[in-house]
CSV table of C-alpha atoms and ligand atoms in Angstrom, one decimal:
chain,number,residue,atom,x,y,z
K,1,UNK,CA,0.0,0.0,-0.1
K,2,UNK,CA,1.3,3.4,-0.8
K,3,UNK,CA,1.3,6.4,1.6
K,4,UNK,CA,-1.7,7.6,-0.4
K,5,UNK,CA,-3.8,4.6,0.6
K,6,UNK,CA,-3.0,4.7,4.1
K,7,UNK,CA,-3.0,8.3,5.3
K,8,UNK,CA,-4.1,10.8,2.5
K,9,UNK,CA,-7.6,11.6,1.0
K,10,UNK,CA,-7.8,10.0,-2.4
K,11,UNK,CA,-10.1,9.1,-5.1
K,12,UNK,CA,-10.6,5.5,-6.1
K,13,UNK,CA,-12.1,4.4,-9.5
K,14,UNK,CA,-14.6,1.6,-9.8
K,15,UNK,CA,-13.9,0.0,-13.2
K,16,UNK,CA,-17.0,-2.2,-12.9
K,17,UNK,CA,-19.5,0.9,-13.0
K,18,UNK,CA,-17.1,3.7,-14.2
K,19,UNK,CA,-17.6,5.7,-11.3
K,20,UNK,CA,-15.4,7.3,-8.6
K,21,UNK,CA,-15.4,7.2,-4.7
K,22,UNK,CA,-13.9,9.4,-2.1
K,23,UNK,CA,-11.6,7.6,0.5
K,24,UNK,CA,-10.6,9.6,3.7
K,25,UNK,CA,-8.4,7.5,5.9
K,26,UNK,CA,-7.2,10.4,7.9
K,27,UNK,CA,-10.8,10.7,9.4
K,28,UNK,CA,-11.1,7.1,10.8
K,29,UNK,CA,-9.1,8.3,13.9
K,30,UNK,CA,-11.7,11.1,14.8
K,31,UNK,CA,-13.4,10.8,18.0
K,32,UNK,CA,-16.6,8.8,18.1
K,33,UNK,CA,-19.1,9.7,21.1
K,34,UNK,CA,-22.1,7.5,19.9
K,35,UNK,CA,-22.9,4.2,21.4
K,36,UNK,CA,-21.1,1.1,20.7
K,37,UNK,CA,-23.6,-1.1,22.7
K,38,UNK,CA,-24.4,-4.6,21.5
K,39,UNK,CA,-28.1,-5.3,20.5
K,40,UNK,CA,-29.6,-8.1,22.3
K,41,UNK,CA,-29.9,-11.3,20.2
K,42,UNK,CA,-33.7,-11.9,19.3
K,43,UNK,CA,-34.3,-15.5,19.5
K,44,UNK,CA,-36.7,-16.4,16.9
K,45,UNK,CA,-38.7,-19.7,17.2
K,46,UNK,CA,-38.3,-22.6,14.7
K,47,UNK,CA,-41.8,-22.0,13.4
K,48,UNK,CA,-43.8,-19.0,13.7
K,49,UNK,CA,-47.6,-19.3,13.2
K,50,UNK,CA,-47.9,-15.7,12.1
K,51,UNK,CA,-45.1,-15.9,9.4
K,52,UNK,CA,-46.1,-15.9,5.9
K,53,UNK,CA,-43.2,-17.6,4.8
K,54,UNK,CA,-43.3,-20.8,7.2
K,55,UNK,CA,-44.5,-24.3,6.0
K,56,UNK,CA,-48.3,-24.6,6.0
K,57,UNK,CA,-49.0,-21.0,6.7
K,58,UNK,CA,-51.4,-18.8,4.7
K,59,UNK,CA,-50.0,-15.7,3.0
K,60,UNK,CA,-51.5,-12.3,2.5
K,61,UNK,CA,-53.4,-13.4,-0.3
K,62,UNK,CA,-54.8,-16.2,0.9
K,63,UNK,CA,-52.5,-18.9,-0.8
K,64,UNK,CA,-51.2,-21.5,1.6
K,65,UNK,CA,-47.8,-22.6,1.8
K,66,UNK,CA,-47.1,-26.4,1.2
K,67,UNK,CA,-45.5,-28.4,4.2
K,68,UNK,CA,-42.2,-27.6,2.4
K,69,UNK,CA,-39.0,-29.3,3.6
K,70,UNK,CA,-36.2,-27.8,1.5
K,71,UNK,CA,-36.1,-24.6,-0.5
K,72,UNK,CA,-39.5,-23.2,-1.5
K,73,UNK,CA,-40.1,-20.9,-4.3
K,74,UNK,CA,-43.4,-19.1,-5.1
K,75,UNK,CA,-44.7,-16.2,-7.1
K,76,UNK,CA,-44.8,-13.0,-5.3
K,77,UNK,CA,-48.1,-12.0,-4.2
K,78,UNK,CA,-47.3,-8.3,-4.6
K,79,UNK,CA,-45.1,-8.3,-7.7
K,80,UNK,CA,-43.3,-5.3,-8.8
K,81,UNK,CA,-43.4,-6.6,-12.3
K,82,UNK,CA,-46.3,-8.2,-14.1
K,83,UNK,CA,-46.2,-10.7,-17.0
K,84,UNK,CA,-46.7,-9.0,-20.4
K,85,UNK,CA,-50.0,-10.6,-21.0
K,86,UNK,CA,-51.4,-9.5,-17.5
K,87,UNK,CA,-50.5,-5.9,-18.2
K,88,UNK,CA,-53.4,-3.5,-19.5
K,89,UNK,CA,-51.3,-2.0,-22.2
K,90,UNK,CA,-47.8,-3.2,-22.9
K,91,UNK,CA,-47.3,-0.3,-25.2
K,92,UNK,CA,-47.9,2.5,-22.5
K,93,UNK,CA,-45.5,5.3,-23.1
K,94,UNK,CA,-44.5,4.6,-26.6
K,95,UNK,CA,-46.8,7.1,-28.1
K,96,UNK,CA,-44.9,10.2,-27.5
K,97,UNK,CA,-44.5,12.3,-30.5
K,98,UNK,CA,-44.0,15.7,-29.1
K,99,UNK,CA,-40.9,17.5,-28.5
K,100,UNK,CA,-41.2,16.3,-25.0
K,101,UNK,CA,-40.6,12.6,-26.3
K,102,UNK,CA,-36.8,12.8,-25.6
K,103,UNK,CA,-37.1,14.1,-21.9
K,104,UNK,CA,-40.2,12.4,-20.8
K,105,UNK,CA,-39.5,8.8,-21.7
K,106,UNK,CA,-41.4,5.7,-20.6
K,107,UNK,CA,-41.3,2.2,-22.0
K,108,UNK,CA,-43.4,-0.8,-20.8
K,109,UNK,CA,-41.9,-3.4,-18.5
K,110,UNK,CA,-42.7,-6.8,-17.7
K,111,UNK,CA,-41.4,-9.7,-15.8
K,112,UNK,CA,-41.7,-12.2,-13.0
K,113,UNK,CA,-41.0,-11.5,-9.2
K,114,UNK,CA,-40.7,-14.7,-6.9
K,115,UNK,CA,-39.8,-15.3,-3.4
K,116,UNK,CA,-37.2,-17.9,-2.5
K,117,UNK,CA,-37.5,-19.5,1.1
K,118,UNK,CA,-34.1,-20.7,2.0
K,119,UNK,CA,-35.3,-23.0,4.6
K,120,UNK,CA,-38.4,-24.3,6.4
K,121,UNK,CA,-36.9,-23.2,9.6
K,122,UNK,CA,-37.9,-19.6,10.5
K,123,UNK,CA,-34.9,-19.2,12.9
K,124,UNK,CA,-32.0,-19.7,10.8
K,125,UNK,CA,-30.0,-17.6,8.4
K,126,UNK,CA,-27.5,-18.5,5.6
K,127,UNK,CA,-24.8,-18.4,8.2
K,128,UNK,CA,-26.5,-21.1,10.2
K,129,UNK,CA,-27.7,-23.3,7.5
K,130,UNK,CA,-25.8,-26.5,6.9
K,131,UNK,CA,-23.8,-26.4,3.7
K,132,UNK,CA,-26.0,-28.9,1.9
K,133,UNK,CA,-29.1,-26.5,2.6
K,134,UNK,CA,-27.1,-23.6,1.2
K,135,UNK,CA,-26.1,-25.6,-1.8
K,136,UNK,CA,-30.0,-26.4,-2.4
K,137,UNK,CA,-30.5,-22.4,-2.4
K,138,UNK,CA,-27.6,-22.1,-5.1
K,139,UNK,CA,-29.5,-25.1,-6.9
K,140,UNK,CA,-32.7,-23.2,-6.8
K,141,UNK,CA,-31.1,-20.0,-7.9
K,142,UNK,CA,-29.7,-22.0,-11.1
K,143,UNK,CA,-32.9,-23.6,-11.6
K,144,UNK,CA,-34.9,-20.4,-11.7
K,145,UNK,CA,-32.4,-19.0,-14.2
K,146,UNK,CA,-32.6,-21.9,-16.4
K,147,UNK,CA,-36.4,-21.6,-16.5
K,148,UNK,CA,-36.8,-17.9,-16.9
K,149,UNK,CA,-33.6,-17.3,-18.8
K,150,UNK,CA,-35.1,-19.6,-21.5
K,151,UNK,CA,-38.0,-17.5,-22.1
K,152,UNK,CA,-38.2,-14.9,-24.8
K,153,UNK,CA,-39.8,-12.1,-22.5
K,154,UNK,CA,-37.1,-12.4,-20.0
K,155,UNK,CA,-33.6,-10.7,-20.5
K,156,UNK,CA,-32.3,-10.7,-16.9
K,157,UNK,CA,-32.7,-12.4,-13.6
K,158,UNK,CA,-31.7,-10.6,-10.5
K,159,UNK,CA,-31.4,-12.8,-7.6
K,160,UNK,CA,-31.0,-11.2,-4.2
K,161,UNK,CA,-31.4,-11.2,-0.6
K,162,UNK,CA,-32.3,-8.2,1.6
K,163,UNK,CA,-31.5,-9.2,5.3
K,164,UNK,CA,-32.3,-7.5,8.5
K,165,UNK,CA,-34.8,-4.9,9.8
K,166,UNK,CA,-32.4,-2.1,9.2
K,167,UNK,CA,-32.5,-3.0,5.5
K,168,UNK,CA,-36.3,-2.7,5.5
K,169,UNK,CA,-36.9,-6.5,5.6
K,170,UNK,CA,-39.6,-7.1,8.1
K,171,UNK,CA,-39.7,-10.9,8.2
K,172,UNK,CA,-36.6,-12.7,9.7
K,173,UNK,CA,-37.6,-16.1,8.0
K,174,UNK,CA,-34.6,-16.8,5.8
K,175,UNK,CA,-35.5,-15.7,2.3
K,176,UNK,CA,-34.3,-14.1,-1.0
K,177,UNK,CA,-36.2,-13.0,-4.1
K,178,UNK,CA,-35.9,-12.8,-7.7
K,179,UNK,CA,-37.1,-10.2,-10.1
K,180,UNK,CA,-36.6,-11.1,-13.7
K,181,UNK,CA,-37.5,-8.7,-16.4
K,182,UNK,CA,-37.8,-8.0,-20.1
K,183,UNK,CA,-35.0,-5.3,-19.9
K,184,UNK,CA,-31.7,-4.9,-18.6
K,185,UNK,CA,-31.7,-3.0,-15.2
K,186,UNK,CA,-29.6,0.0,-14.5
K,187,UNK,CA,-26.9,-1.5,-12.3
K,188,UNK,CA,-26.0,-4.6,-14.6
K,189,UNK,CA,-26.4,-2.4,-17.6
K,190,UNK,CA,-23.5,-0.2,-16.0
K,191,UNK,CA,-21.5,-3.2,-15.4
K,192,UNK,CA,-22.1,-4.6,-18.9
K,193,UNK,CA,-21.1,-1.4,-20.5
K,194,UNK,CA,-17.7,-1.3,-18.3
K,195,UNK,CA,-17.0,-4.9,-18.9
K,196,UNK,CA,-17.4,-4.7,-22.6
K,197,UNK,CA,-15.4,-1.5,-22.9
K,198,UNK,CA,-12.6,-3.1,-21.1
K,199,UNK,CA,-12.7,-6.5,-23.1
K,200,UNK,CA,-12.5,-4.5,-26.3
K,201,UNK,CA,-10.0,-2.0,-25.2
K,202,UNK,CA,-12.1,1.0,-25.4
K,203,UNK,CA,-11.9,4.1,-23.2
K,204,UNK,CA,-14.6,4.7,-20.5
K,205,UNK,CA,-13.1,7.2,-18.0
K,206,UNK,CA,-10.0,9.1,-18.1
K,207,UNK,CA,-7.8,6.4,-16.3
K,208,UNK,CA,-8.6,3.2,-18.7
K,209,UNK,CA,-5.5,2.1,-20.2
K,210,UNK,CA,-6.5,1.4,-23.7
K,211,UNK,CA,-2.8,0.1,-24.2
K,212,UNK,CA,-3.4,-3.0,-21.7
K,213,UNK,CA,-2.7,-6.1,-24.2
K,214,UNK,CA,-4.0,-9.7,-23.7
K,215,UNK,CA,-7.1,-8.7,-22.0
K,216,UNK,CA,-9.3,-11.2,-20.3
K,217,UNK,CA,-12.8,-10.1,-18.9
K,218,UNK,CA,-12.4,-7.3,-16.5
K,219,UNK,CA,-13.2,-9.2,-13.3
K,220,UNK,CA,-11.0,-12.0,-14.2
K,221,UNK,CA,-8.1,-9.7,-14.7
K,222,UNK,CA,-9.0,-7.9,-11.6
K,223,UNK,CA,-9.0,-11.1,-9.5
K,224,UNK,CA,-5.7,-12.0,-10.6
K,225,UNK,CA,-4.2,-8.6,-9.4
K,226,UNK,CA,-6.2,-9.2,-5.9
K,227,UNK,CA,-4.9,-12.8,-5.6
K,228,UNK,CA,-1.3,-11.4,-6.3
K,229,UNK,CA,-1.7,-8.5,-3.9
K,230,UNK,CA,-3.6,-10.1,-1.2
K,231,UNK,CA,-4.5,-7.0,0.8
K,232,UNK,CA,-8.2,-7.1,0.1
K,233,UNK,CA,-8.6,-10.8,0.0
K,234,UNK,CA,-10.8,-12.3,2.8
K,235,UNK,CA,-10.7,-15.9,2.1
K,236,UNK,CA,-10.7,-18.5,-1.1
K,237,UNK,CA,-11.9,-21.8,-1.6
K,238,UNK,CA,-11.2,-24.1,-4.6
K,239,UNK,CA,-13.3,-22.1,-7.0
K,240,UNK,CA,-14.2,-18.8,-5.6
K,241,UNK,CA,-12.4,-15.8,-3.9
K,242,UNK,CA,-14.2,-13.5,-1.2
K,243,UNK,CA,-12.6,-10.0,-1.2
K,244,UNK,CA,-13.4,-6.3,-0.4
K,245,UNK,CA,-13.2,-4.5,-3.6
K,246,UNK,CA,-10.6,-1.8,-4.1
K,247,UNK,CA,-13.4,0.6,-4.9
K,248,UNK,CA,-15.7,-0.6,-2.0
K,249,UNK,CA,-18.3,2.2,-0.8
K,250,UNK,CA,-19.9,0.4,2.1
K,251,UNK,CA,-17.8,-0.1,5.1
K,252,UNK,CA,-17.8,-3.8,4.9
K,253,UNK,CA,-18.7,-4.2,1.3
K,254,UNK,CA,-17.5,-7.7,-0.4
K,255,UNK,CA,-17.7,-9.6,-3.6
K,256,UNK,CA,-17.6,-13.3,-4.2
K,257,UNK,CA,-15.5,-13.9,-7.4
K,258,UNK,CA,-15.3,-17.3,-9.4
K,259,UNK,CA,-11.6,-18.2,-10.2
K,260,UNK,CA,-12.6,-19.2,-13.9
K,261,UNK,CA,-14.4,-17.3,-16.5
K,262,UNK,CA,-18.2,-17.8,-15.9
K,263,UNK,CA,-20.7,-15.6,-17.7
K,264,UNK,CA,-23.8,-16.8,-15.9
K,265,UNK,CA,-24.7,-18.8,-12.5
K,266,UNK,CA,-26.2,-21.8,-14.8
K,267,UNK,CA,-22.6,-22.6,-16.1
K,268,UNK,CA,-21.4,-23.5,-12.4
K,269,UNK,CA,-20.3,-27.1,-12.2
K,270,UNK,CA,-21.4,-29.2,-9.4
K,271,UNK,CA,-18.1,-28.7,-7.5
K,272,UNK,CA,-18.4,-24.9,-8.2
K,273,UNK,CA,-22.0,-25.1,-6.8
K,274,UNK,CA,-20.7,-26.6,-3.5
K,275,UNK,CA,-17.8,-24.0,-3.5
K,276,UNK,CA,-20.3,-21.0,-3.9
K,277,UNK,CA,-22.5,-22.4,-1.0
K,278,UNK,CA,-19.1,-22.6,1.1
K,279,UNK,CA,-18.1,-19.1,0.3
K,280,UNK,CA,-21.6,-17.8,1.1
K,281,UNK,CA,-21.7,-19.6,4.5
K,282,UNK,CA,-18.0,-18.4,5.3
K,283,UNK,CA,-18.7,-14.8,4.5
K,284,UNK,CA,-22.0,-14.5,6.2
K,285,UNK,CA,-20.6,-16.2,9.3
K,286,UNK,CA,-17.6,-13.8,9.4
K,287,UNK,CA,-20.2,-10.9,9.0
K,288,UNK,CA,-22.2,-12.2,12.0
K,289,UNK,CA,-18.9,-12.6,14.1
K,290,UNK,CA,-18.1,-8.8,13.2
K,291,UNK,CA,-20.5,-7.3,15.6
K,292,UNK,CA,-22.0,-10.4,17.1
K,293,UNK,CA,-25.3,-9.9,15.6
K,294,UNK,CA,-27.1,-11.5,12.8
K,295,UNK,CA,-25.7,-9.0,10.2
K,296,UNK,CA,-27.8,-7.3,7.9
K,297,UNK,CA,-27.1,-6.6,4.2
K,298,UNK,CA,-28.2,-6.7,0.6
K,299,UNK,CA,-26.5,-9.3,-1.4
K,300,UNK,CA,-27.1,-10.5,-5.0
K,301,UNK,CA,-25.7,-12.3,-8.0
K,302,UNK,CA,-24.7,-10.2,-11.0
K,303,UNK,CA,-24.6,-12.2,-14.4
K,304,UNK,CA,-24.7,-12.0,-18.0
K,305,UNK,CA,-28.1,-11.3,-19.5
K,306,UNK,CA,-30.2,-14.2,-20.8
K,307,UNK,CA,-30.7,-12.5,-24.2
K,308,UNK,CA,-29.3,-15.3,-26.5
K,309,UNK,CA,-26.0,-13.3,-26.9
K,310,UNK,CA,-22.6,-14.7,-25.8
K,311,UNK,CA,-21.5,-11.9,-23.5
K,312,UNK,CA,-17.8,-12.9,-23.3
K,313,UNK,CA,-17.4,-9.8,-21.3
K,314,UNK,CA,-19.3,-10.8,-18.4
K,315,UNK,CA,-17.9,-12.5,-15.3
K,316,UNK,CA,-20.6,-13.6,-13.0
K,317,UNK,CA,-20.2,-12.5,-9.2
K,318,UNK,CA,-21.8,-11.6,-6.0
K,319,UNK,CA,-21.9,-8.4,-4.0
K,320,UNK,CA,-22.8,-8.1,-0.5
K,321,UNK,CA,-23.6,-4.3,0.6
K,322,UNK,CA,-24.0,-4.2,4.3
K,323,UNK,CA,-25.1,-1.0,5.9
K,324,UNK,CA,-23.2,-1.2,9.5
K,325,UNK,CA,-20.4,0.8,10.3
K,326,UNK,CA,-19.1,0.6,13.8
K,327,UNK,CA,-21.3,-1.6,15.7
K,328,UNK,CA,-24.7,-3.5,15.5
K,329,UNK,CA,-26.6,-0.1,15.8
K,330,UNK,CA,-24.3,2.4,14.0
K,331,UNK,CA,-25.2,2.4,10.3
K,332,UNK,CA,-23.7,4.3,7.4
K,333,UNK,CA,-26.0,6.7,5.6
K,334,UNK,CA,-25.5,7.6,2.0
K,335,UNK,CA,-26.5,11.2,2.5
K,336,UNK,CA,-25.3,14.9,2.1
K,337,UNK,CA,-22.2,14.9,0.0
K,338,UNK,CA,-22.8,11.3,-1.1
K,339,UNK,CA,-26.1,11.9,-2.6
K,340,UNK,CA,-25.0,15.1,-4.1
K,341,UNK,CA,-21.6,14.5,-5.1
K,342,UNK,CA,-20.0,11.0,-4.7
K,343,UNK,CA,-19.7,8.3,-2.1
K,344,UNK,CA,-17.2,8.5,0.7
K,345,UNK,CA,-15.8,6.2,3.2
K,346,UNK,CA,-13.3,6.7,5.9
K,347,UNK,CA,-12.1,3.0,6.8
K,348,UNK,CA,-10.1,1.9,3.9
K,349,UNK,CA,-11.0,-1.3,1.9
K,350,UNK,CA,-7.7,-2.8,3.1
K,351,UNK,CA,-8.6,-2.1,6.9
K,352,UNK,CA,-12.1,-3.6,6.2
K,353,UNK,CA,-10.2,-6.7,4.6
K,354,UNK,CA,-8.1,-6.9,7.6
K,355,UNK,CA,-10.9,-6.9,10.2
K,356,UNK,CA,-13.0,-9.4,8.1
K,357,UNK,CA,-10.0,-11.7,7.7
K,358,UNK,CA,-9.4,-11.8,11.4
K,359,UNK,CA,-12.6,-13.0,12.2
K,360,UNK,CA,-13.6,-16.5,13.0
K,361,UNK,CA,-15.6,-18.9,10.5
K,362,UNK,CA,-17.5,-20.6,13.6
K,363,UNK,CA,-20.4,-18.4,14.5
K,364,UNK,CA,-20.3,-16.6,17.8
K,365,UNK,CA,-23.5,-18.4,19.0
P,1,H2U,P1,-39.1,-8.6,2.2
P,1,H2U,O1,-37.9,-9.5,1.8
P,1,H2U,O2,-38.9,-7.2,2.2
P,1,H2U,O3,-39.5,-9.2,3.7
P,1,H2U,O4,-40.2,-9.2,1.4
P,1,H2U,C1,-40.6,-10.5,1.0
P,1,H2U,C2,-41.6,-10.5,-0.3
P,1,H2U,O5,-42.7,-11.2,0.2
P,1,H2U,C3,-42.0,-9.0,-0.5
P,1,H2U,O6,-41.7,-8.7,-2.0
P,1,H2U,C4,-43.7,-10.8,-0.6
P,1,H2U,C5,-43.6,-9.3,-0.5
P,1,H2U,O7,-44.3,-8.8,-1.6
P,1,H2U,N1,-45.0,-11.2,0.2
P,1,H2U,C6,-45.7,-12.3,-0.7
P,1,H2U,O8,-45.3,-12.7,-1.6
P,1,H2U,N2,-46.7,-12.8,0.2
P,1,H2U,C7,-47.1,-12.5,1.3
P,1,H2U,O9,-48.0,-13.0,1.9
P,1,H2U,C8,-46.6,-11.2,2.2
P,1,H2U,C9,-45.2,-10.8,1.4
P,2,ZN,ZN1,-41.2,-18.2,9.1
C-alpha cells in the first residue's frame, strides 16, 4: 500500500461501474461519541404461526404454503413486475410524438417476481444453515435462471437477498427474491458497459488504459491482481475468492468472484456450486461475528443477461452491501455529499478486509 492509500484523502475508481469514490483514511481516527453497545439477540422460534413464509401458513392473498422441507419458491403476491399478458397495455408510453419525447421517456416493462424461502426453519439464516441446504439455495437460483432465462420475454434475472430490519426487511424467515425483467436493469447495464469496454480496449473514463494487451474479462483480470496483492482478500476456496473490492463504498462491502471465466450462474459445475455455497456460509458467518449480531445486508448475483448473446465480457459475481459501520446499531447513511457528489468512506478497503480476515468462521452463537 502506498502512503496515499493509508493516510491521504484520495479517489478510487470503480472500473465495474465507471464511477469514482472518495476515501478519507485520515478521518478514521476522529473521536466517536456514539454508543457502541451490543444489541440483544432476538431468538426466533423454529416455526412462527404468524409468518407468511413458514411451511403450512397462509399468505396475505390467502394462498397456503405447502409443508415444504427444503427450498421453496413461489410467485410474489405483490409483484413489482407483471407478466406481459397481464398488463393493461404493453405499449404504454411509446406514443410520445411531441418535442417532450426525448425528456419524458417511458416504455413498458414486464417480468416475474418470486420469493425464495431458503429453509423451512424460521430461525436460521444462511450463516447457520448446513452447507447442503445452502447448496440447495444455489441449485434453486440456477433452476430459476434456467427456467426464466429460456423465456423470450425475460432478459435479466436479478437474484437477491435483503436481510435485516435495518434494511427494511420485516420478516426474519430466511428468504431471498428474484425479479426477472424484459429489460436489462440499470446496475447490471452499467457493469455490462464497463466490462464490454474493458474487453474491447475502449476508453470509458480518463484512467482506463487502452494499451493493456491480452485482456481477459475485466473481473478475471481484476481477481488476478487481487490474488497477487492479497491485501483485500478475505478468504478463498477451490473455485471462489471473497474480497473487499478496491473501490468498495459500504464499510464492509464484499464481492465473491469465481476463479474461472463464468458468465452466468447456470454454468457452474457441481463442484463450483458446492464452493459457492461454502463461500456464502463463510462470509455470512464472518459478518455475524463482526459485531456479534445477525448481520444485515443486501446481497445478490450479477451475471450476463439471458438474451441469447454470448456476452464474453461478463464475469458473474456476487455483491454484499452491508450498512453497518462501527457496531450493531451504527449504520452508514449515504446522505449529504454522498447523495449530491460522490460516495465517501473513512475506513479503507484494506482495513475492512483485515478486520474481516481476522474473524472466526465459527459463528459466535
Ligand atoms: P421482504 O424481503 O421485504 O420481507 O419481502 C418479502 C416479499 O414477500 C415481498 O416482496 C412478498 C412481498 O411482496 N410477500 C408475498 O409474496 N406474500 C405475502 O403473503 C407477504 C409478502
Ligand atoms: Zn417463518
